[in-house]
Coordinates of C-alpha atoms in Angstrom, one line a residue:
X83 CA -34.7 -63.1 29.3
X84 CA -35.8 -60.0 27.4
X85 CA -32.9 -57.7 26.3
X86 CA -33.2 -53.9 25.6
X87 CA -32.8 -53.1 21.9
X88 CA -29.9 -50.8 23.0
X89 CA -27.6 -53.8 23.0
X90 CA -27.9 -54.0 19.2
X91 CA -26.5 -50.6 18.6
X92 CA -22.7 -51.4 18.8
X93 CA -22.5 -51.6 15.0
X94 CA -24.8 -50.0 12.5
X95 CA -23.7 -52.4 9.8
X96 CA -24.3 -55.4 12.0
X97 CA -27.6 -54.0 13.0
X98 CA -28.7 -53.6 9.4
X99 CA -27.8 -57.2 8.6
X100 CA -29.6 -58.4 11.7
X101 CA -32.7 -56.4 10.9
X102 CA -32.7 -57.7 7.3
X103 CA -32.3 -61.3 8.5
X104 CA -35.1 -60.9 11.1
X105 CA -37.5 -59.4 8.5
X106 CA -36.6 -62.1 6.0
X107 CA -37.4 -65.0 8.3
X108 CA -40.4 -63.6 10.2
X109 CA -44.1 -63.8 9.2
X110 CA -47.3 -62.1 10.2
X111 CA -49.7 -64.7 11.7
X112 CA -53.3 -63.5 11.9
X113 CA -56.3 -65.1 13.6
X114 CA -59.9 -64.1 14.3
X115 CA -61.4 -65.2 17.6
X116 CA -65.2 -65.2 17.7
X117 CA -66.1 -65.7 21.4
X118 CA -69.7 -66.8 21.9
X119 CA -72.0 -69.4 23.5
X120 CA -71.6 -73.0 22.6
X121 CA -73.9 -75.9 23.7
X122 CA -71.9 -79.1 24.4
X123 CA -72.5 -82.3 26.4
X124 CA -69.2 -83.7 27.6
X125 CA -70.6 -85.3 30.8
X126 CA -74.2 -86.4 31.2
X127 CA -76.0 -83.2 30.5
X128 CA -76.0 -80.3 28.0
X129 CA -74.3 -77.2 29.1
X130 CA -74.0 -73.7 27.5
X131 CA -70.4 -72.5 27.7
X132 CA -68.3 -69.7 26.3
X133 CA -65.9 -70.8 23.6
X134 CA -63.8 -69.5 20.8
X135 CA -64.8 -70.3 17.2
X136 CA -67.2 -73.0 18.3
X137 CA -64.5 -75.5 19.6
X138 CA -63.2 -76.6 22.9
X139 CA -60.3 -76.2 23.5
X140 CA -60.0 -73.2 21.3
X141 CA -57.8 -72.8 18.2
X142 CA -54.2 -73.8 18.3
X143 CA -51.9 -70.9 17.4
X144 CA -48.7 -71.9 15.6
X145 CA -45.9 -69.4 15.2
X146 CA -42.2 -69.2 14.9
X147 CA -39.9 -67.1 17.1
X148 CA -39.7 -63.6 15.6
X149 CA -43.2 -63.7 14.1
X150 CA -45.7 -61.0 14.6
X151 CA -49.1 -62.3 15.9
X152 CA -52.3 -60.4 15.3
X153 CA -55.5 -61.7 16.9
X154 CA -58.9 -60.0 16.3
X155 CA -61.2 -60.8 19.2
X156 CA -64.9 -60.4 18.7
X157 CA -66.8 -60.7 22.0
X158 CA -70.2 -62.1 21.1
X159 CA -70.6 -63.7 24.6
X160 CA -72.8 -62.2 27.3
X161 CA -69.7 -61.6 29.5
X162 CA -66.9 -59.0 29.7
X163 CA -63.8 -60.6 28.2
X164 CA -60.0 -60.3 27.7
X165 CA -57.5 -62.7 26.4
X166 CA -54.1 -63.3 28.1
X167 CA -51.1 -64.7 26.2
X168 CA -49.8 -66.7 29.1
X169 CA -46.0 -66.5 29.3
X170 CA -45.4 -64.1 26.4
X171 CA -42.9 -61.3 27.3
X172 CA -44.9 -58.6 25.5
X173 CA -41.8 -56.5 24.9
X174 CA -43.1 -52.9 24.5
X175 CA -46.5 -54.4 23.7
X176 CA -47.9 -54.5 27.2
X177 CA -51.3 -53.3 25.8
X178 CA -51.7 -56.8 24.4
X179 CA -51.0 -58.8 27.6
X180 CA -54.6 -59.1 28.4
X181 CA -55.3 -59.2 32.2
X182 CA -58.4 -57.2 32.9
X183 CA -57.9 -53.9 34.7
X184 CA -54.1 -54.5 34.8
X185 CA -53.1 -53.8 31.2
X186 CA -56.6 -53.1 29.7
X187 CA -60.2 -52.7 30.5
X188 CA -62.4 -55.6 29.4
X189 CA -63.9 -56.0 25.9
X190 CA -67.6 -55.5 26.5
X191 CA -70.2 -57.8 24.9
X192 CA -70.7 -56.8 21.3
X193 CA -67.3 -55.1 21.1
X194 CA -63.9 -56.2 19.7
X195 CA -60.2 -55.6 20.2
X196 CA -57.1 -56.6 18.3
X197 CA -54.1 -58.0 20.1
X198 CA -50.9 -57.3 18.2
X199 CA -47.4 -58.3 19.3
X200 CA -44.1 -59.8 18.2
X201 CA -42.8 -63.0 19.8
X202 CA -39.2 -62.4 20.6
X203 CA -36.6 -64.6 22.4
X204 CA -39.0 -67.5 23.2
X205 CA -39.5 -71.0 21.9
X206 CA -41.6 -73.8 23.2
X207 CA -45.2 -74.3 24.5
X208 CA -47.3 -71.5 26.0
X209 CA -51.0 -71.0 25.9
X210 CA -53.7 -68.3 25.7
X211 CA -56.9 -68.0 27.9
X212 CA -59.6 -65.7 29.0
X213 CA -58.6 -63.4 31.9
X214 CA -62.0 -62.3 33.3
X215 CA -63.5 -64.2 36.2
X216 CA -63.4 -67.9 35.6
X217 CA -64.1 -67.9 31.8
X218 CA -60.8 -69.6 31.1
X219 CA -62.5 -72.9 32.1
X220 CA -63.6 -73.1 28.4
X221 CA -61.8 -70.1 26.7
X222 CA -58.3 -71.4 26.2
X223 CA -56.0 -72.9 23.7
X224 CA -52.3 -73.8 22.9
X225 CA -49.8 -71.2 21.7
X226 CA -46.9 -73.1 20.1
X227 CA -43.7 -71.3 19.3
X228 CA -41.3 -73.1 17.0
X229 CA -37.7 -72.1 16.3
X230 CA -37.2 -69.3 13.8
X231 CA -37.2 -70.7 10.2
X232 CA -33.8 -72.1 9.5
X233 CA -33.1 -73.0 13.1
X234 CA -33.7 -76.3 14.9
X235 CA -34.6 -77.7 18.3
X236 CA -31.8 -78.4 20.7
X237 CA -32.8 -82.1 20.6
X238 CA -33.5 -84.5 17.7
X239 CA -36.5 -83.4 15.6
X240 CA -39.5 -85.5 16.7
X241 CA -41.6 -87.5 14.2
X242 CA -44.7 -85.6 15.2
X243 CA -45.9 -83.2 17.9
X244 CA -49.1 -83.5 19.9
X245 CA -50.6 -80.8 22.1
X246 CA -52.1 -82.3 25.4
X247 CA -54.3 -79.7 27.1
X248 CA -55.5 -80.8 30.5
X249 CA -58.7 -79.0 31.5
X250 CA -61.3 -79.0 34.2
X251 CA -65.1 -79.3 33.8
X252 CA -68.2 -78.3 35.8
X253 CA -71.7 -79.4 35.1
X254 CA -72.8 -75.9 35.8
X255 CA -72.3 -72.3 34.5
X256 CA -68.8 -71.5 35.7
X257 CA -69.6 -67.8 36.3
X258 CA -72.5 -68.9 38.5
X259 CA -70.2 -71.2 40.4
X260 CA -67.8 -68.3 41.0
X261 CA -70.5 -65.8 41.9
X262 CA -72.1 -68.2 44.4
X263 CA -68.8 -68.7 46.2
X264 CA -68.2 -64.9 46.3
X265 CA -71.7 -64.3 47.6
X266 CA -71.2 -66.6 50.6
X267 CA -67.5 -66.2 51.1
X268 CA -66.7 -69.9 51.0
X269 CA -64.9 -72.2 48.6
X270 CA -66.3 -72.8 45.2
X271 CA -68.0 -76.1 44.3
X272 CA -65.5 -78.6 43.1
X273 CA -65.4 -79.6 39.4
X274 CA -67.1 -82.7 38.0
X275 CA -64.3 -83.9 35.8
X276 CA -61.0 -83.3 34.2
X277 CA -60.4 -83.4 30.5
X278 CA -57.7 -84.2 27.9
X279 CA -58.1 -82.0 24.8
X280 CA -61.7 -81.3 25.9
X281 CA -62.7 -85.0 26.4
X282 CA -63.2 -86.5 29.8
X283 CA -62.2 -90.0 28.8
X284 CA -63.4 -93.6 29.5
X285 CA -63.7 -93.5 33.3
X286 CA -66.6 -91.1 33.5
X287 CA -70.3 -92.0 33.1
X288 CA -71.9 -90.4 30.1
X289 CA -68.5 -89.2 28.8
X290 CA -68.7 -87.8 25.2
X291 CA -65.4 -89.5 24.3
X292 CA -61.7 -90.0 24.8
X293 CA -58.9 -88.2 23.1
X294 CA -56.8 -90.7 21.0
X295 CA -53.4 -90.6 19.5
X296 CA -51.8 -93.0 17.0
X297 CA -48.1 -93.7 17.1
X298 CA -45.6 -95.7 15.1
X299 CA -43.3 -98.1 17.0
X300 CA -39.7 -96.8 17.1
X301 CA -40.7 -93.1 16.5
X302 CA -40.3 -90.3 19.0
X303 CA -43.0 -87.7 19.6
X304 CA -43.1 -84.3 21.3
X305 CA -45.9 -83.9 23.8
X306 CA -46.8 -80.3 24.5
X307 CA -48.5 -80.6 27.9
X308 CA -50.5 -77.7 29.2
X309 CA -52.4 -77.5 32.5
X310 CA -55.4 -75.3 31.7
X311 CA -57.3 -76.4 34.8
X312 CA -58.7 -73.7 37.0
X313 CA -57.8 -75.0 40.5
X314 CA -55.8 -78.3 40.4
X315 CA -52.2 -79.3 40.0
X316 CA -52.2 -82.6 38.1
X317 CA -50.1 -85.8 37.9
X318 CA -49.8 -87.0 34.3
X319 CA -48.6 -90.5 33.3
X320 CA -48.6 -92.9 30.4
X321 CA -48.8 -96.6 31.0
X322 CA -45.5 -98.5 30.5
X323 CA -43.7 -95.4 29.1
X324 CA -41.2 -92.9 30.3
X325 CA -41.0 -89.3 29.2
X326 CA -38.0 -87.1 28.6
X327 CA -38.7 -83.5 29.7
X328 CA -36.9 -81.0 27.4
X329 CA -38.7 -77.7 28.2
X330 CA -41.0 -76.1 30.8
X331 CA -42.9 -72.8 30.3
X332 CA -41.2 -72.3 26.9
X333 CA -37.6 -72.5 28.4
X334 CA -35.4 -75.4 27.4
X335 CA -34.2 -77.8 30.2
X336 CA -31.5 -80.4 30.5
X337 CA -33.3 -83.6 29.4
X338 CA -34.9 -85.2 32.4
X339 CA -36.3 -88.8 32.2
X340 CA -39.3 -89.4 34.3
X341 CA -42.3 -91.7 34.4
X342 CA -44.6 -89.0 35.8
X343 CA -45.1 -85.3 35.1
X344 CA -46.5 -82.9 37.7
X345 CA -47.9 -79.7 36.3
X346 CA -49.6 -76.7 38.1
X347 CA -52.3 -74.6 36.6
X348 CA -50.7 -72.3 33.9
X349 CA -47.6 -74.4 33.5
X350 CA -46.4 -76.2 30.4
X351 CA -44.1 -79.2 29.9
X352 CA -42.6 -80.3 26.7
X353 CA -41.7 -84.0 26.8
X354 CA -40.4 -86.5 24.3
X355 CA -42.2 -89.8 24.1
X356 CA -40.5 -92.7 22.4
X357 CA -42.9 -95.5 21.2
X358 CA -40.7 -98.4 22.4
X359 CA -43.3 -100.7 23.8
X360 CA -45.1 -103.7 22.4
X361 CA -47.9 -103.0 19.8
X362 CA -50.9 -102.3 22.0
X363 CA -53.0 -99.4 23.4
X364 CA -52.0 -97.5 26.5
X365 CA -53.9 -95.0 28.6
X366 CA -52.5 -91.6 29.4
X367 CA -54.1 -90.4 32.6
X368 CA -54.2 -87.4 34.9
X369 CA -55.6 -86.8 38.3
X370 CA -55.1 -84.1 41.0
X371 CA -52.1 -83.5 43.2
X372 CA -54.1 -82.3 46.2
X373 CA -51.7 -81.1 48.9
X374 CA -54.2 -79.5 51.3
X375 CA -55.3 -82.0 54.1
X376 CA -59.0 -82.2 54.8
X377 CA -60.1 -80.1 51.8
X378 CA -62.5 -81.7 49.3
X379 CA -61.3 -81.9 45.7
X380 CA -62.4 -83.5 42.4
X381 CA -60.9 -87.0 43.0
X382 CA -61.5 -88.3 39.4
X383 CA -59.2 -89.3 36.6
X384 CA -59.2 -88.2 33.0
X385 CA -57.8 -90.5 30.3
X386 CA -56.7 -90.5 26.7
X387 CA -55.5 -93.4 24.6
X388 CA -52.2 -93.9 22.7
X389 CA -52.5 -96.7 20.2
X390 CA -49.6 -98.2 18.2
X391 CA -50.1 -98.5 14.5
X392 CA -50.9 -102.2 13.5
X393 CA -51.9 -103.0 17.1
X394 CA -54.7 -105.5 17.6
X395 CA -57.8 -104.3 19.3
X396 CA -57.4 -104.6 23.1
X397 CA -58.3 -102.9 26.4
X398 CA -55.7 -100.2 27.0
X399 CA -53.2 -100.7 29.8
X400 CA -53.7 -98.2 32.7
X401 CA -50.9 -96.4 34.5
X402 CA -50.6 -96.4 38.2
X403 CA -50.8 -92.7 39.2
X404 CA -49.2 -91.4 42.4
X405 CA -51.4 -90.9 45.4
X406 CA -53.2 -87.6 45.3
X407 CA -51.2 -86.3 48.3
X408 CA -47.8 -87.6 47.1
X409 CA -45.8 -84.5 47.9
X410 CA -42.4 -86.2 47.7
X411 CA -43.0 -87.2 44.1
X412 CA -44.3 -83.7 43.2
X413 CA -41.3 -82.1 44.9
X414 CA -38.8 -84.4 43.2
X415 CA -40.2 -83.5 39.8
X416 CA -40.3 -79.7 40.4
X417 CA -37.0 -79.4 42.1
X418 CA -34.9 -81.6 39.7
X419 CA -35.4 -79.5 36.6
X420 CA -32.4 -77.5 35.4
X421 CA -31.9 -75.1 32.5
X422 CA -30.1 -76.1 29.3
X423 CA -27.0 -73.9 29.5
X424 CA -26.1 -72.4 26.2
X425 CA -29.4 -73.5 24.7
X426 CA -31.4 -71.0 22.7
X427 CA -32.1 -67.8 24.7
X428 CA -30.3 -69.1 27.8
X429 CA -28.8 -66.3 30.0
X430 CA -26.8 -66.5 33.1
X431 CA -28.3 -65.8 36.5
X432 CA -27.8 -62.1 37.5
X433 CA -25.7 -62.0 40.6
X434 CA -26.2 -58.4 41.8
X435 CA -29.5 -58.0 43.5
X436 CA -31.1 -54.6 43.6
X437 CA -34.3 -55.4 45.5
X438 CA -35.0 -58.1 48.1
X439 CA -38.5 -59.2 48.9
X440 CA -39.9 -61.7 51.4
X441 CA -43.5 -62.5 50.5
X442 CA -45.8 -64.8 52.6
X443 CA -48.6 -66.2 50.5
X444 CA -51.7 -68.2 51.4
X445 CA -55.3 -67.8 52.4
X446 CA -56.6 -65.2 54.7
X447 CA -60.0 -64.1 55.9
X448 CA -61.9 -60.8 55.8
X449 CA -65.0 -59.7 57.8
X450 CA -68.4 -60.7 56.6
X451 CA -70.4 -57.9 55.1
X452 CA -73.5 -56.4 56.6
X453 CA -76.7 -58.5 56.0
X454 CA -74.5 -61.2 54.5
X455 CA -74.4 -64.8 55.5
X456 CA -70.8 -66.0 55.2
X457 CA -69.7 -69.6 55.0
X458 CA -65.9 -69.3 55.4
X459 CA -64.1 -70.3 58.5
X460 CA -65.1 -68.4 61.7
X461 CA -68.1 -67.2 59.7
X462 CA -65.8 -64.9 57.6
X463 CA -64.9 -64.7 53.9
X464 CA -62.0 -66.4 52.2
X465 CA -59.4 -63.9 50.8
X466 CA -56.0 -64.9 49.4
X467 CA -53.2 -62.7 50.5
X468 CA -49.6 -61.8 50.2
X469 CA -47.8 -60.2 53.1
X470 CA -51.3 -59.8 54.6
X471 CA -52.5 -57.7 51.7
X472 CA -55.4 -59.1 49.7
X473 CA -55.3 -57.7 46.1
X474 CA -58.4 -56.1 44.6
X475 CA -58.5 -55.1 41.0
X476 CA -59.4 -51.5 40.1
X477 CA -62.5 -50.8 38.0
X478 CA -62.2 -47.2 36.7
X479 CA -59.0 -47.6 34.7
X480 CA -56.4 -50.3 34.1
X481 CA -53.2 -50.0 36.0
X482 CA -51.1 -49.8 32.8
X483 CA -53.2 -46.8 31.6
X484 CA -52.8 -45.2 35.0
X485 CA -49.1 -45.8 34.8
X486 CA -48.8 -44.4 31.3
X487 CA -50.9 -41.3 31.9
X488 CA -49.6 -40.8 35.5
X489 CA -53.2 -41.0 36.8
X490 CA -53.2 -41.3 40.6
X491 CA -55.8 -43.0 42.7
X492 CA -55.9 -46.3 40.8
X493 CA -53.2 -48.1 42.8
X494 CA -50.7 -47.3 45.5
X495 CA -47.0 -48.3 45.4
X496 CA -46.7 -49.4 49.0
X497 CA -46.9 -53.1 48.8
X498 CA -44.8 -54.3 51.7
X499 CA -41.6 -56.0 50.8
X500 CA -41.8 -58.0 54.1
X501 CA -44.7 -59.5 56.1
X502 CA -46.0 -57.1 58.8
X503 CA -45.3 -59.8 61.5
X504 CA -42.7 -62.4 61.8
X505 CA -44.1 -65.7 63.1
X506 CA -43.8 -69.5 62.6
X507 CA -45.3 -69.4 59.1
X508 CA -45.8 -73.1 58.6
X509 CA -47.1 -74.0 62.1
X510 CA -50.6 -75.3 61.6
X511 CA -51.6 -74.2 65.1
X512 CA -51.7 -70.6 63.7
X513 CA -54.2 -71.6 61.0
X514 CA -57.0 -69.5 62.6
X515 CA -55.0 -67.2 64.8
X516 CA -57.1 -64.0 64.3
X517 CA -54.1 -61.8 64.9
X518 CA -52.5 -63.3 61.8
X519 CA -55.2 -64.5 59.5
X520 CA -57.4 -61.4 59.2
X521 CA -56.4 -59.5 56.0
X522 CA -57.7 -56.5 54.1
X523 CA -58.4 -55.6 50.5
X524 CA -56.2 -53.1 48.7
X525 CA -54.6 -52.4 45.3
X526 CA -50.9 -52.2 46.4
X527 CA -48.1 -52.6 43.9
X528 CA -44.3 -52.6 43.9
X529 CA -42.6 -50.1 41.6
X530 CA -39.4 -51.3 40.0
X531 CA -36.6 -49.4 38.2
X532 CA -36.0 -50.5 34.7
X533 CA -33.1 -53.0 34.6
X534 CA -33.2 -53.8 38.3
X535 CA -32.8 -57.3 39.6
X536 CA -35.4 -58.6 42.0
X537 CA -35.1 -61.6 44.3
X538 CA -38.3 -62.9 46.0
X539 CA -38.6 -65.5 48.7
X540 CA -42.1 -66.9 48.5
X541 CA -43.0 -68.4 51.9
X542 CA -46.0 -70.7 52.1
X543 CA -48.1 -70.3 55.2
X544 CA -50.4 -72.5 57.3
X545 CA -53.0 -69.8 57.6
X546 CA -56.4 -71.3 57.1
X547 CA -54.7 -74.4 55.5
X548 CA -51.4 -75.6 54.2
X549 CA -51.4 -75.9 50.4
X550 CA -49.1 -75.7 47.4
X551 CA -49.9 -72.4 45.7
X552 CA -49.1 -71.7 42.0
X553 CA -47.7 -68.2 41.3
X554 CA -47.5 -66.7 37.8
X555 CA -45.6 -63.6 36.8
X556 CA -46.7 -61.9 33.6
X557 CA -44.1 -60.5 31.2
X558 CA -41.1 -62.3 32.6
X559 CA -39.4 -65.6 33.0
X560 CA -37.7 -66.0 36.4
X561 CA -34.9 -68.2 37.7
X562 CA -36.0 -70.7 40.4
X563 CA -32.9 -70.7 42.6
X564 CA -34.1 -73.1 45.3
X565 CA -37.2 -74.7 46.9
X566 CA -37.7 -76.3 50.3
X567 CA -40.0 -77.1 53.2
X568 CA -40.6 -75.4 56.4
X569 CA -39.7 -71.8 57.1
X570 CA -37.1 -70.2 54.9
X571 CA -33.7 -69.7 56.6
X572 CA -31.8 -66.7 55.5
X573 CA -28.5 -68.3 56.5
X574 CA -28.8 -71.8 55.1
X575 CA -31.2 -71.0 52.2
X576 CA -28.6 -69.3 50.0
X577 CA -26.3 -72.3 50.4
X578 CA -28.9 -74.2 48.4
X579 CA -29.1 -71.7 45.5
X580 CA -28.4 -73.0 42.0
X581 CA -26.7 -70.1 40.3
X582 CA -25.3 -72.2 37.5
X583 CA -28.3 -73.7 35.6
X584 CA -31.5 -73.1 37.6
X585 CA -34.8 -73.8 35.8
X586 CA -36.5 -70.8 34.2
X587 CA -40.3 -70.6 34.5
X588 CA -43.2 -68.1 34.4
X589 CA -45.3 -70.1 36.9
X590 CA -44.2 -71.9 40.0
X591 CA -46.0 -74.0 42.6
X592 CA -44.6 -72.9 46.0
X593 CA -44.2 -76.2 47.9
X594 CA -46.8 -77.1 50.5
X595 CA -45.6 -75.8 53.9
X596 CA -42.4 -74.6 52.3
X597 CA -40.8 -71.9 50.2
X598 CA -39.3 -71.0 46.8
X599 CA -36.7 -68.3 45.8
X600 CA -36.9 -66.7 42.4
X601 CA -34.9 -64.0 40.7
X602 CA -35.6 -61.9 37.6
X603 CA -34.5 -58.7 35.9
X604 CA -37.1 -56.0 35.4
X605 CA -36.3 -55.1 31.8
X606 CA -39.8 -54.9 30.4
X607 CA -41.7 -51.6 31.0
X608 CA -45.2 -52.6 31.9
X609 CA -47.6 -53.5 34.7
X610 CA -47.3 -57.2 35.7
X611 CA -49.5 -59.3 37.9
X612 CA -48.9 -62.4 40.0
X613 CA -52.2 -64.0 39.5
X614 CA -54.6 -65.6 42.1
X615 CA -52.7 -64.7 45.2
X616 CA -52.0 -61.3 43.7
X617 CA -49.9 -58.3 43.8
X618 CA -48.5 -56.3 40.8
X619 CA -45.2 -54.9 39.7
X620 CA -45.0 -51.6 37.8
X621 CA -41.7 -51.4 35.8
X622 CA -40.6 -47.9 35.0
X623 CA -39.7 -47.0 31.4
X624 CA -36.1 -47.6 30.2
X625 CA -33.6 -44.9 29.3
X626 CA -34.3 -44.9 25.6
X627 CA -37.5 -44.9 23.4
X628 CA -36.7 -48.5 22.4
X629 CA -37.0 -49.5 26.1
X630 CA -40.1 -47.4 26.9
X631 CA -43.8 -48.3 26.7
X632 CA -45.4 -46.8 23.5
X633 CA -48.8 -45.1 23.7
X634 CA -51.9 -47.3 23.9
X635 CA -53.6 -48.4 20.6
X636 CA -56.7 -46.4 19.6
X637 CA -59.0 -49.4 19.9
X638 CA -58.0 -50.1 23.5
X639 CA -61.2 -50.8 25.5
X640 CA -62.3 -48.2 28.0
X641 CA -63.7 -48.9 31.4

């Protein structure tokens, strides 16, 4: 977790040595992102997409902990644009976090903005992506944070490292897909394929290729797996091999051996692969974990190939992936992860709780507009909601600017800490109960005192449909204390809490028809958004200049 700089002031001599050591081992890493149209043909037809520097996925950013990262973004696309550095704490650099209208206004076509921040107290795999509409379908890439120079991984150094970015592909302009869904109030068209490092793989007609990796028998490799898909959680598996998970969301875990990885949109998994099988070729494959019954989804499989050096040419062996609705396998993976106690940047779970929240999350419905034909259930419009509040972004000013300049009228601080009605949240007979499912749009946030500890019970609901929903919290890692099915029980639930070595994440998939409990300390002054199903947290400044938000940079885009 992030720590206020005040903790370093106990000895001026020690502070001077620490500062010298940090400066001596840290670098400035600088990139330029040119975001513009790119014509590609991954699946049967040419498609114009928005991409960075003419490649898909975009550039891999490699840094060490402690480095300062500077990225100049030139928006040469026809769309408004921001870039979000998914999982980065952004300590006192909230102006570089990137979510549109939360920490900044969008970069308009023809304009540019420089993101500038120091990566502190984090190691592992994160990623960056566009954060306006659905542009992150093609505007994304890996952000790899290695240990500070002179430091090592808390596991044997792998022979090589391979990023594995799982993506989603539409044979259509993704902005048009989104706009069409918004116009009629229904669900968006499902994707046409999934990809591994931008390639659909061998199982699709007209595929432009398959991502391939070569390994040496007996060597161990670190796979940095990222789910960059827009909508789907994915099962990932390699034929005849097991994986040892050593980190999730750039937080080290106790090593967990598994033959399948489950990964929600936005999540990352670092896993060690030992090449211990006969010399041959093996498919790695991914397909959706689709937990919502009766809802259409892209039921296809993307593949890559792992080939052993000196293997004779042969048809790769195919893994047997779990069934698309295999919730027990997904839950086993998600709930068995634990933190590596005393590993780099480990911190104990805070035991004193300053703010309790109980947040129902799922789909809701809002009325159909005048002269609008709506294709949602009950002839209404889909609207995701939390505690029956459906979040809408401001457009006149970003929330962080409003917070810094004390500008009222952009958001309100009355997000409810409990749902307005208590009901049987996971009873599917309530799916279209109009007294429960109708929601309303608002920009409600929760204001948190600097240094306060927050515990949130996320309760999945059966409203409209029961589904596993990923939740991402910007600017923080949180402890996942427990997960379960059914309605959360305030008496028996705490007995399940892991307060010793719970996993730390920045994104969690709340179990289908179930709940999850998270806890975090609000020690980062900023405005933070839980994406998709959305609300925001505004964290007040800390007691010293070193724990307060600095002024915005002069080139911050204006609305």
